[in-house]
């Protein structure tokens, strides 16, 4: 049934359809509407048999989830940005303990400078925590990925993050297909934990592991991710059989067939990228794109297959590894090992900076002529940064950088 | 002839605490005396000789196991208790046990309790436990959250007054003047700073939770009774147990009970119970002692009794703390002091 609704509200509905038994909530923009939505569904009785717990921090939210999951309950929470960083220790712990928690990330920048708008710095910081990370391209996919995430998490006993762009998806209203409870029940079997705290069969969970066994435990964490590489497409196929549409999978290809330039990106920006590709294709450009849905596990082979016949790759990414360049681009290069292809890194959309079709087209055209530097910041105000660099060199007590840049922008004053 | 059966038994007639179990009716006998005790923390663990925490935890959990007829789950903060009980593949825990992190045991326990409730397992109860560092410092936020929500968990703090597992560093439960690895016994004011630290039982009471108690390994029967009582109450409960650490305190490993008893009898560690934020019972001091005897048993206070001069000011300041407790909690009956 198609309903006009907000992305967050739709995710709340999807989560409720999965019948979670414990949901922990702590507010942080732009994720807050999701837990509010789940809370309302619990309170009005539509989501039965669910404990909704308002906790005192994100660290507590995921810790409560850890306890609930270890006691055998299907468990969900959501967070973003600083909240994800505040729970970082528990993020690694949940994966290390093998607890199939599902968590939404309403992707948002990390401070300082404090910024509530969208980029991927938050979930990228946790890419190696042992969680599966799925990135939604649209709100429909965000909704669908949650339903898949519970099945994936529980089958592998591994936690799953569903990442959706803050505001761009979480706060966007569009027509969405909300599945029926019957279909979700048919798709998602009851949670059968592989380990559970049970007085009738007591065992210890969370013991200290020394050098004699730690490597083996970590090997198996990697192996779980490799299993997910197989399972994610399988679950996608079953999902299609039950719900009649494609959602999820490892990667989505768009017009890559004879493409000389292939753009790689994660999340909602793929919508804009496809629009630009359509325009450029009309003008005869050989360009296509790949959207990475599963960033962890990283689909090395599938990506190589999709990219190997191109002449160049442009990675548009909403995260920055200071001192290196791109996070996603580094991973893409890994997929292209042994293949001599230029990989251009374009850092875009940081802290909510709008990624316009015009700017993207300029970049793609420059890439087509191999005029791009290895690392570029989309729509960077070069004057502003140069001015600040010069000023900082000249004055020892040059003051806080963020405030200096803001003042410059407000004054419209450039050297 | 005197009718022996009608003669009331005076337990303290010899002037000691010795009360044989055989003098008590079955319900009041200690859990440890029973052949049916659960051995929740069974033997073979790696605690130091004379470890107060191992002793306190064993009595507390066996009492909780008896009270719940074995339907109990334990959550543990990182710390000595966690490390010395689980040198895997061996584990001392005879009940389902979960260790997650240092600072999140109360929240993890909240999650376990929520899962049990939603699963309809009303018969299964949850105990969370940690040392003073895990409780009064790094886990404090989660603990306050658990109290405030009145989650159905008994949280037990085993307080040995410093971070012993990492090598005796100061915590917010470390007493003034005590030497630790981060409050060295050097300089003008050796040891921990006066006027610092927090009193977690009183902070717990300020949350108006159903039950708060302090207990000591010097009175294990009292400890068991408090745990038993706590397990019969729903909602958040907190028991703060003083557990001397021979390693960190520099006390003899065969003096754990004695040193714990002097902490109680001097008034430094008052034993009390509170319900819904109100003090309901204090254990009266039977034979008041001065703090000096307590301090002298521990090398962490040795600098107060240095050969080149006793630090009487510090000793007096610690004595004043004890006197304040005696007055504040009414630890001495007026008629016994006269």
XYZ file of C-alpha atoms in Angstrom:
753
model
C 0.000 0.000 0.000
C 1.462 3.359 -1.049
C 1.386 6.020 1.639
C 2.866 9.500 1.689
C 5.097 9.616 4.753
C 8.327 10.831 6.273
C 11.385 8.565 5.978
C 11.815 8.294 9.732
C 8.175 7.451 10.244
C 8.409 4.788 7.544
C 11.458 3.239 9.199
C 9.583 3.219 12.512
C 6.725 1.377 10.790
C 9.134 -1.098 9.206
C 10.883 -1.743 12.506
C 7.520 -2.288 14.208
C 6.530 -4.787 11.495
C 9.618 -6.781 12.514
C 8.171 -7.149 16.033
C 11.191 -6.032 18.090
C 10.925 -6.982 21.754
C 13.227 -4.342 23.233
C 13.771 -0.869 21.772
C 16.066 1.681 23.441
C 15.691 5.360 22.706
C 17.901 8.363 23.173
C 17.332 11.528 21.176
C 19.837 12.798 18.656
C 19.183 14.720 15.466
C 18.415 13.608 12.783
C 17.481 10.136 13.995
C 15.027 11.206 16.719
C 11.813 10.875 14.707
C 12.506 7.182 14.247
C 12.548 6.247 17.941
C 9.700 8.660 18.599
C 7.726 6.778 15.968
C 8.514 3.359 17.428
C 7.669 4.672 20.912
C 4.301 5.911 19.746
C 3.542 2.543 18.144
C 4.342 0.814 21.439
C 2.349 3.276 23.485
C -0.795 3.105 21.354
C -0.670 -0.675 21.452
C -0.008 -1.288 17.754
C 3.382 -2.764 18.560
C 2.642 -5.328 21.209
C 5.028 -7.250 23.404
C 7.762 -4.642 23.190
C 9.674 -2.906 25.964
C 10.407 0.692 24.944
C 13.115 2.120 27.210
C 14.092 5.773 27.424
C 17.741 5.736 28.473
C 20.202 8.366 29.657
C 22.772 8.232 26.838
C 23.649 6.487 23.603
C 26.220 4.465 25.513
C 23.365 3.209 27.684
C 21.087 2.701 24.666
C 23.394 0.213 23.052
C 24.344 -1.311 26.428
C 20.677 -1.979 27.208
C 20.419 -3.473 23.710
C 23.406 -5.716 24.456
C 21.778 -7.051 27.626
C 18.403 -7.524 25.954
C 19.866 -9.302 22.944
C 21.993 -11.569 25.137
C 18.821 -12.506 27.002
C 17.222 -13.551 23.719
C 15.111 -10.553 22.727
C 14.938 -9.080 19.226
C 16.476 -5.676 19.864
C 16.600 -2.357 18.035
C 17.948 1.136 18.558
C 18.875 4.141 16.429
C 21.456 6.884 16.646
C 23.612 9.319 14.679
C 26.806 11.329 14.737
C 28.088 12.117 18.249
C 25.717 9.490 19.592
C 27.380 6.758 17.582
C 30.773 7.934 18.794
C 29.577 8.090 22.404
C 28.509 4.447 22.158
C 31.649 3.410 20.251
C 32.915 1.065 22.959
C 29.572 -0.731 23.022
C 29.449 -0.828 19.196
C 32.596 -2.947 19.124
C 31.382 -4.938 22.128
C 28.040 -5.877 20.556
C 29.827 -7.201 17.475
C 32.480 -8.964 19.538
C 29.779 -10.707 21.558
C 27.969 -11.675 18.337
C 24.649 -10.061 19.249
C 22.231 -9.536 16.321
C 21.139 -5.994 17.191
C 19.756 -3.813 14.400
C 20.568 -0.114 14.598
C 19.644 2.739 12.290
C 22.182 5.490 11.675
C 20.657 8.780 10.540
C 23.944 9.803 8.945
C 25.282 13.114 10.226
C 28.609 14.922 10.457
C 30.864 14.725 13.510
C 32.085 17.782 15.409
C 33.985 19.863 16.104
C 32.788 22.073 14.567
C 29.383 20.908 15.695
C 27.125 20.316 12.721
C 23.775 18.561 12.622
C 23.606 18.014 8.856
C 24.310 15.036 6.711
C 27.517 13.297 5.783
C 28.926 9.814 6.384
C 31.660 10.572 8.934
C 29.726 8.889 11.731
C 29.091 5.430 10.311
C 32.462 5.440 8.505
C 34.158 5.809 11.890
C 32.611 2.473 12.887
C 33.245 0.655 9.605
C 35.667 -1.790 11.204
C 33.679 -2.433 14.378
C 32.474 -5.803 13.066
C 28.935 -4.687 12.193
C 27.391 -5.219 8.804
C 26.801 -1.779 7.254
C 24.063 -1.253 4.672
C 23.514 2.139 3.022
C 20.055 3.059 1.734
C 19.681 4.946 -1.510
C 16.027 5.874 -1.048
C 13.476 5.861 1.736
C 11.820 2.798 0.228
C 15.148 1.025 0.383
C 15.755 2.254 3.945
C 12.430 0.767 4.962
C 13.118 -2.493 3.128
C 16.680 -2.798 4.433
C 15.437 -2.784 8.027
C 13.254 -5.794 7.357
C 16.193 -7.542 5.664
C 18.577 -6.435 8.429
C 16.796 -8.366 11.189
C 16.877 -11.543 9.119
C 20.520 -11.038 8.177
C 21.594 -10.168 11.722
C 19.811 -13.101 13.311
C 20.912 -15.642 10.733
C 24.577 -14.690 11.217
C 24.352 -13.581 14.858
C 26.020 -10.346 13.850
C 24.757 -6.799 14.398
C 23.637 -4.704 11.416
C 23.683 -0.931 10.920
C 21.250 0.464 8.399
C 22.634 3.826 7.339
C 20.328 6.445 5.848
C 21.246 10.024 5.058
C 20.164 12.429 7.772
C 17.488 14.932 6.708
C 17.861 14.028 3.005
C 16.138 10.716 3.749
C 15.103 10.820 7.422
C 13.060 14.004 7.003
C 11.929 13.634 3.392
C 8.279 12.879 2.630
C 7.492 10.638 -0.295
C 5.171 7.859 -1.348
C 6.256 4.588 0.134
C 5.094 1.008 0.009
C 4.580 -0.209 3.563
C 4.525 -4.013 3.552
C 1.784 -5.986 5.238
C 2.375 -7.633 8.604
C 1.536 -10.951 6.998
C 4.303 -10.614 4.406
C 6.870 -9.487 6.968
C 5.955 -12.396 9.232
C 6.398 -14.755 6.279
C 9.792 -13.244 5.436
C 11.217 -12.885 8.935
C 11.310 -16.043 11.057
C 11.174 -15.884 14.868
C 14.487 -15.041 16.535
C 16.352 -18.196 17.557
C 19.443 -16.963 19.413
C 22.675 -18.941 19.222
C 23.472 -17.925 22.789
C 21.124 -16.870 25.555
C 21.279 -16.137 29.281
C 19.133 -18.898 30.698
C 19.177 -20.182 34.296
C 18.194 -23.631 33.018
C 21.341 -23.795 30.868
C 23.816 -21.394 32.474
C 27.025 -20.348 30.803
C 29.399 -17.409 30.924
C 29.451 -14.828 28.128
C 32.160 -12.204 27.865
C 35.144 -13.962 29.397
C 38.663 -12.664 28.972
C 40.382 -14.142 25.915
C 44.177 -14.141 25.785
C 46.741 -14.378 22.998
C 46.108 -18.120 22.678
C 42.634 -17.643 21.204
C 42.081 -13.992 20.319
C 43.292 -14.315 16.724
C 40.907 -17.207 16.086
C 37.976 -15.220 17.490
C 38.853 -12.285 15.243
C 39.294 -14.609 12.247
C 35.744 -15.784 12.784
C 34.520 -12.164 12.945
C 35.952 -11.733 9.449
C 34.475 -15.035 8.366
C 31.025 -13.872 9.481
C 31.382 -10.882 7.179
C 32.421 -13.155 4.320
C 29.308 -15.245 4.941
C 27.290 -12.037 4.788
C 28.688 -11.423 1.290
C 26.822 -14.542 0.182
C 23.789 -14.054 2.367
C 22.987 -10.422 1.504
C 22.145 -11.165 -2.171
C 20.251 -14.323 -1.150
C 18.112 -12.387 1.296
C 17.592 -9.754 -1.395
C 16.228 -12.447 -3.734
C 13.881 -13.844 -1.116
C 12.775 -10.318 -0.340
C 11.928 -9.791 -3.995
C 9.902 -13.009 -4.077
C 7.855 -11.972 -1.051
C 7.534 -8.225 -1.608
C 7.897 -7.970 -5.372
C 10.668 -5.389 -5.564
C 14.442 -5.158 -5.638
C 16.002 -3.744 -2.496
C 19.375 -4.198 -0.891
C 21.984 -6.513 -2.331
C 25.691 -5.745 -2.393
C 25.845 -3.110 -5.137
C 23.490 -1.489 -7.632
C 24.795 -0.819 -11.111
C 23.437 1.928 -13.352
C 24.392 2.143 -17.027
C 27.766 0.554 -16.431
C 27.570 -1.635 -19.534
C 29.794 0.329 -21.912
C 30.751 3.068 -19.492
C 34.243 4.570 -19.670
C 33.679 6.649 -16.535
C 32.020 4.972 -13.571
C 30.955 6.929 -10.518
C 30.909 5.123 -7.171
C 28.942 6.426 -4.192
C 26.960 5.415 -1.123
C 23.454 6.429 -0.139
C 21.016 9.021 -1.356
C 23.471 10.987 -3.518
C 23.143 8.176 -6.047
C 19.763 9.636 -6.999
C 21.414 12.898 -8.044
C 24.264 11.037 -9.723
C 21.812 9.047 -11.869
C 20.065 12.232 -12.949
C 23.402 13.669 -14.076
C 24.282 10.436 -15.865
C 20.954 10.556 -17.724
C 21.726 14.089 -18.904
C 25.274 13.247 -19.919
C 24.202 10.054 -21.676
C 21.822 12.124 -23.796
C 24.885 14.079 -24.878
C 26.680 10.877 -25.735
C 28.968 10.523 -22.692
C 29.907 6.929 -21.798
C 29.206 7.169 -18.080
C 27.531 4.974 -15.485
C 27.481 4.492 -11.735
C 27.697 1.942 -8.978
C 25.927 2.430 -5.672
C 27.472 0.438 -2.860
C 24.714 -0.844 -0.583
C 26.863 -3.153 1.542
C 29.943 -1.266 2.717
C 30.702 -3.928 5.343
C 31.200 -6.575 4.187
C 32.870 -4.799 1.281
C 31.973 -6.499 -2.029
C 35.492 -6.581 -3.540
C 34.752 -9.075 -6.302
C 31.391 -7.636 -7.345
C 32.850 -4.159 -7.464
C 35.825 -5.308 -9.498
C 33.493 -6.963 -11.996
C 31.467 -3.776 -12.278
C 34.461 -1.464 -12.654
C 37.193 -3.419 -14.428
C 36.199 -2.515 -18.001
C 35.938 1.226 -17.325
C 38.710 3.716 -18.086
C 38.388 5.595 -14.821
C 36.499 5.618 -11.552
C 35.205 8.665 -9.694
C 34.340 8.115 -6.050
C 31.914 10.660 -4.643
C 32.104 10.345 -0.895
C 30.668 12.091 2.117
C 33.528 11.302 4.450
C 37.121 12.381 4.760
C 40.142 10.579 6.096
C 42.310 13.578 7.006
C 45.872 12.900 5.972
C 44.840 10.313 3.395
C 41.825 11.493 1.421
C 38.860 9.242 0.865
C 37.621 6.375 2.990
C 35.425 4.795 0.332
C 37.998 5.495 -2.384
C 40.653 3.557 -0.454
C 38.324 0.586 -0.330
C 37.475 0.910 -4.034
C 41.195 0.891 -4.874
C 41.426 -2.367 -2.949
C 38.737 -3.809 -5.261
C 40.812 -2.715 -8.265
C 44.101 -4.213 -7.097
C 46.113 -5.395 -10.093
C 44.043 -3.291 -12.484
C 45.563 -0.040 -13.693
C 42.649 2.375 -13.454
C 42.739 5.938 -12.139
C 40.496 6.367 -9.084
C 39.561 10.002 -8.434
C 38.388 10.931 -4.975
C 35.794 13.667 -4.699
C 34.875 14.668 -1.182
C 31.350 16.044 -1.336
C 28.423 16.977 0.832
C 30.361 17.365 4.092
C 28.236 18.701 6.931
C 25.210 18.968 4.654
C 26.803 20.969 1.781
C 24.391 20.580 -1.120
C 25.662 18.357 -3.913
C 24.266 19.977 -7.036
C 23.791 18.374 -10.444
C 25.765 21.210 -12.011
C 28.805 20.621 -9.823
C 28.653 16.884 -10.319
C 28.420 17.245 -14.088
C 31.465 19.549 -14.132
C 33.418 16.994 -12.127
C 32.322 14.066 -14.293
C 33.208 15.951 -17.471
C 36.621 16.853 -16.100
C 37.094 13.234 -15.110
C 36.158 12.143 -18.639
C 39.123 14.167 -19.855
C 41.287 12.986 -16.966
C 41.612 16.544 -15.747
C 40.734 15.744 -12.111
C 43.278 15.775 -9.294
C 43.530 12.610 -7.214
C 41.691 14.345 -4.401
C 39.179 17.127 -4.814
C 36.718 18.827 -2.478
C 33.498 19.534 -4.365
C 32.548 23.243 -4.389
C 35.348 24.178 -1.997
C 35.702 27.931 -1.431
C 39.398 28.080 -2.283
C 39.671 31.771 -1.453
C 38.352 31.224 2.046
C 40.774 28.434 2.896
C 43.760 30.185 1.310
C 42.977 33.344 3.230
C 42.824 31.422 6.501
C 46.029 29.528 5.776
C 47.874 32.778 5.106
C 46.402 34.474 8.152
C 47.298 31.544 10.423
C 50.855 31.626 9.140
C 51.117 35.353 9.802
C 49.542 35.463 13.257
C 50.463 33.078 16.066
C 47.234 33.673 17.996
C 45.063 33.391 14.914
C 42.046 32.125 16.847
C 39.624 29.275 16.273
C 39.527 28.120 12.635
C 35.814 27.346 12.410
C 34.815 30.773 13.713
C 37.299 32.514 11.411
C 35.854 30.809 8.350
C 32.292 31.617 9.453
C 33.199 35.279 9.923
C 34.778 35.387 6.479
C 31.700 33.850 4.908
C 29.414 36.284 6.721
C 31.484 39.291 5.700
C 31.796 38.022 2.151
C 35.363 39.170 2.648
C 37.996 37.385 0.651
C 41.506 38.611 -0.105
C 14.648 -26.733 87.797
C 14.652 -24.125 85.067
C 12.540 -24.902 82.055
C 15.207 -24.769 79.304
C 12.696 -24.605 76.464
C 11.093 -21.417 77.760
C 14.374 -19.722 78.544
C 15.001 -16.950 75.933
C 18.336 -17.450 74.235
C 20.772 -14.578 74.641
C 23.037 -14.790 71.679
C 25.515 -12.202 72.796
C 25.957 -13.391 76.332
C 29.632 -14.215 75.819
C 30.319 -10.728 74.516
C 31.292 -11.936 71.054
C 29.508 -12.201 67.738
C 29.727 -15.962 67.799
C 26.330 -17.362 67.066
C 26.401 -20.968 66.013
C 23.985 -21.826 63.269
C 22.615 -24.618 65.413
C 21.220 -22.005 67.791
C 19.157 -20.449 65.008
C 16.013 -21.738 63.433
C 16.354 -23.025 59.864
C 15.140 -19.897 58.141
C 17.783 -17.764 59.792
C 20.760 -20.030 59.260
C 23.393 -18.804 56.854
C 23.143 -19.813 53.239
C 26.762 -20.916 53.284
C 26.068 -23.441 56.055
C 23.618 -25.270 53.833
C 24.645 -28.293 51.821
C 22.190 -26.963 49.217
C 24.052 -23.717 48.639
C 24.444 -22.945 44.961
C 28.190 -22.213 44.945
C 27.346 -19.457 42.480
C 31.047 -18.595 42.390
C 32.628 -21.953 42.795
C 36.170 -22.692 43.926
C 39.224 -22.562 41.700
C 39.028 -18.891 40.778
C 42.144 -16.713 40.751
C 41.361 -14.184 43.487
C 44.205 -13.221 45.834
C 44.449 -14.824 49.238
C 42.132 -13.000 51.614
C 40.191 -11.242 48.837
C 37.215 -9.468 50.358
C 35.448 -9.176 47.010
C 35.509 -12.940 46.368
C 34.079 -13.505 49.821
C 31.425 -10.814 49.555
C 30.364 -11.855 46.069
C 30.106 -15.497 47.026
C 27.858 -14.776 50.004
C 25.786 -12.222 48.124
C 25.164 -14.378 45.082
C 24.505 -17.570 46.984
C 21.939 -15.671 49.062
C 20.386 -14.261 45.892
C 20.356 -17.719 44.329
C 18.570 -19.143 47.366
C 16.062 -16.286 47.355
C 15.237 -16.846 43.681
C 15.462 -20.641 43.770
C 18.274 -20.465 41.237
C 16.385 -18.330 38.738
C 19.057 -15.663 38.508
C 21.160 -13.952 35.830
C 24.332 -12.022 36.736
C 25.805 -9.101 34.814
C 29.357 -8.073 35.628
C 31.341 -4.898 35.051
C 34.972 -5.245 34.034
C 37.225 -5.552 37.076
C 38.869 -8.003 39.454
C 35.708 -10.051 39.958
C 35.268 -10.427 36.209
C 38.905 -11.309 35.569
C 39.566 -13.694 38.423
C 36.391 -15.719 37.879
C 36.707 -16.384 34.152
C 40.167 -17.629 33.189
C 38.521 -19.437 30.276
C 38.045 -22.303 29.516
C 37.404 -22.318 33.251
C 34.645 -20.244 34.790
C 33.554 -19.994 38.396
C 30.026 -18.925 37.562
C 27.343 -21.500 38.178
C 24.651 -19.194 36.849
C 24.156 -17.396 33.514
C 26.721 -14.615 33.536
C 27.413 -11.757 31.117
C 30.319 -9.359 31.011
C 30.115 -6.515 28.507
C 32.142 -3.423 29.446
C 33.586 -1.526 32.398
C 31.039 1.275 32.495
C 27.775 -0.287 31.354
C 26.831 -3.129 33.730
C 23.694 -1.340 35.049
C 22.422 -0.668 31.494
C 23.200 -4.205 30.350
C 21.287 -5.509 33.375
C 18.380 -3.232 32.453
C 18.371 -4.834 29.011
C 18.436 -8.355 30.451
C 15.551 -7.495 32.785
C 13.559 -5.972 29.906
C 14.094 -9.070 27.771
C 13.031 -11.370 30.614
C 9.906 -9.275 31.201
C 8.908 -9.296 27.552
C 9.552 -13.046 27.409
C 7.243 -13.544 30.382
C 10.037 -14.850 32.606
C 8.859 -13.090 35.747
C 10.495 -15.782 37.857
C 14.022 -14.889 36.691
C 15.769 -12.030 38.517
C 18.815 -9.968 37.567
C 21.847 -8.984 39.625
C 24.433 -6.539 38.307
C 27.740 -6.091 40.027
C 30.926 -4.132 39.849
C 33.740 -2.727 41.909
C 33.857 0.823 43.227
C 35.513 2.129 40.058
C 32.911 0.496 37.814
C 30.159 1.784 40.088
C 31.046 5.180 41.512
C 33.104 6.422 38.560
C 32.860 5.023 35.034
C 29.498 3.259 35.442
C 27.867 6.029 37.458
C 25.818 7.504 34.605
C 24.341 4.145 33.670
C 23.706 3.333 37.338
C 21.854 6.594 37.940
C 19.784 5.927 34.810
C 18.933 2.443 36.033
C 17.909 3.856 39.449
C 15.885 6.692 37.950
C 13.892 4.307 35.725
C 13.470 1.969 38.701
C 14.540 -0.963 36.530
C 14.077 -4.337 38.168
C 17.725 -5.025 39.019
C 19.719 -5.516 42.201
C 23.032 -3.728 41.743
C 25.819 -4.752 44.110
C 28.941 -2.635 44.485
C 31.949 -4.415 45.972
C 33.841 -1.447 47.347
C 37.543 -1.926 47.958
C 38.164 1.782 47.677
C 40.399 1.897 44.570
C 41.043 0.454 41.106
C 42.703 -2.739 42.291
C 42.588 -4.675 39.020
C 44.744 -2.113 37.228
C 47.184 -1.793 40.109
C 45.623 0.233 42.939
C 44.753 3.634 41.493
C 42.499 6.171 43.187
C 38.741 6.054 42.611
C 36.044 8.378 43.926
C 35.592 5.811 46.710
C 39.201 6.084 47.901
C 39.301 7.521 51.425
C 41.341 10.596 52.357
C 45.049 10.048 53.097
C 45.037 6.591 51.502
C 48.082 5.824 49.425
C 47.341 4.547 45.952
C 49.420 4.379 42.767
C 47.977 7.753 41.756
C 47.836 9.330 45.233
C 51.377 8.594 46.333
C 52.450 8.844 49.960
C 54.855 11.665 49.182
C 54.932 15.446 49.387
C 53.288 17.840 51.786
C 49.910 16.083 51.770
C 50.708 12.411 51.223
C 47.991 10.065 50.016
C 44.509 10.910 48.771
C 43.148 14.426 49.138
C 40.805 15.291 52.006
C 37.391 16.616 51.140
C 36.944 14.532 47.955
C 34.979 11.423 47.024
C 31.330 10.530 46.893
C 28.963 8.519 49.029
C 27.099 6.302 46.624
C 24.620 4.730 49.058
C 23.346 8.227 49.903
C 23.233 9.145 46.212
C 21.273 5.951 45.555
C 18.849 6.938 48.311
C 18.362 10.318 46.645
C 16.857 8.430 43.675
C 14.094 7.209 46.022
C 14.595 3.632 44.876
C 12.821 0.904 46.863
C 15.878 -0.443 48.694
C 19.399 0.674 49.535
C 21.698 -1.048 52.010
C 25.307 -1.117 53.051
C 26.938 -4.340 54.165
C 30.329 -5.641 55.156
C 32.190 -8.912 54.926
C 32.675 -8.465 58.660
C 29.027 -9.369 59.123
C 28.214 -11.972 56.514
C 24.984 -12.961 58.168
C 23.757 -9.371 57.908
C 24.968 -9.271 54.280
C 23.003 -12.388 53.404
C 19.898 -11.044 55.116
C 20.103 -7.792 53.143
C 20.551 -9.574 49.821
C 17.657 -11.884 50.667
C 15.487 -8.913 51.521
C 16.518 -7.102 48.328
C 15.575 -10.090 46.194
C 12.032 -9.998 47.552
C 11.595 -6.390 46.366
C 10.809 -5.280 42.805
C 12.433 -2.276 41.152
C 15.926 -0.885 41.540
C 17.871 -2.018 44.546
C 21.393 -1.154 45.608
C 23.718 -2.860 48.065
C 27.131 -1.387 48.760
C 29.464 -3.923 50.340
C 32.812 -3.017 51.859
C 35.358 -5.607 50.765
C 38.934 -5.106 51.992
C 41.691 -5.745 49.455
C 44.872 -7.112 51.070
C 46.907 -6.138 48.004
C 45.691 -2.578 47.697
C 45.247 -1.826 51.364
C 48.451 -3.483 52.493
C 46.599 -5.459 55.114
C 47.408 -9.024 56.094
C 45.492 -11.526 54.007
C 44.261 -13.241 57.178
C 42.983 -9.909 58.526
C 40.301 -9.169 55.925
C 37.429 -9.756 58.331
C 39.155 -7.948 61.189
C 39.948 -4.846 59.193
C 36.427 -4.773 57.746
C 35.034 -5.079 61.275
C 37.110 -2.150 62.533
C 35.788 -0.019 59.647
C 32.284 -0.747 60.889
C 33.018 -0.496 64.620
C 34.855 2.796 64.248
C 31.919 4.331 62.379
C 33.902 4.842 59.161
C 31.638 2.429 57.291
C 28.113 2.614 58.727
C 25.790 -0.292 58.067
C 22.250 0.765 57.297
C 19.165 0.162 55.201
C 16.894 2.631 53.462
C 13.575 2.152 51.740
C 12.153 4.594 49.189
C 14.750 7.170 50.129
C 14.220 6.982 53.883
C 16.662 5.488 56.363
C 14.892 2.556 58.011
C 17.524 0.702 60.018
C 21.075 1.127 61.226
C 23.302 -1.550 62.692
C 24.388 -0.144 66.042
C 28.038 -0.214 66.935
C 28.382 -2.628 69.837
C 31.895 -1.745 70.890
C 33.168 1.552 69.618
C 36.800 1.708 68.503
C 38.948 4.619 67.413
C 39.955 4.894 63.781
C 43.640 4.649 64.638
C 43.460 0.898 65.145
C 41.804 0.475 61.768
C 44.306 2.700 59.979
C 47.317 1.007 61.583
C 46.384 -2.357 60.083
C 46.902 -1.021 56.565
C 50.109 -0.043 54.804
C 48.182 2.425 52.632
C 47.974 4.599 55.763
C 51.515 3.825 57.023
C 52.696 7.380 56.303
C 50.320 8.602 59.033
C 52.381 6.659 61.557
C 55.865 7.359 60.253
C 58.829 6.890 62.584
C 59.765 10.545 62.254
C 56.399 11.690 63.467
C 52.776 10.766 63.529
C 50.399 12.778 61.334
C 47.940 13.469 64.136
C 46.049 16.083 62.127
C 45.140 13.608 59.431
C 44.252 10.921 61.943
C 42.038 13.414 63.769
C 40.398 14.428 60.498
C 39.597 10.785 59.723
C 38.316 10.321 63.278
C 36.067 13.339 62.711
C 34.617 11.607 59.648
C 33.818 8.568 61.764
C 32.288 10.739 64.495
C 30.186 12.498 61.888
C 28.848 9.152 60.658
C 28.075 8.051 64.212
C 26.042 11.182 64.770
C 24.445 11.291 61.350
C 23.289 7.662 61.315
C 22.778 7.264 65.083
C 25.241 4.399 65.248
C 25.458 4.393 69.039
C 22.544 4.114 71.449
C 22.619 6.733 74.148
C 22.318 4.172 76.938
C 25.315 2.118 75.759
C 27.589 5.130 75.679
C 26.770 6.244 79.212
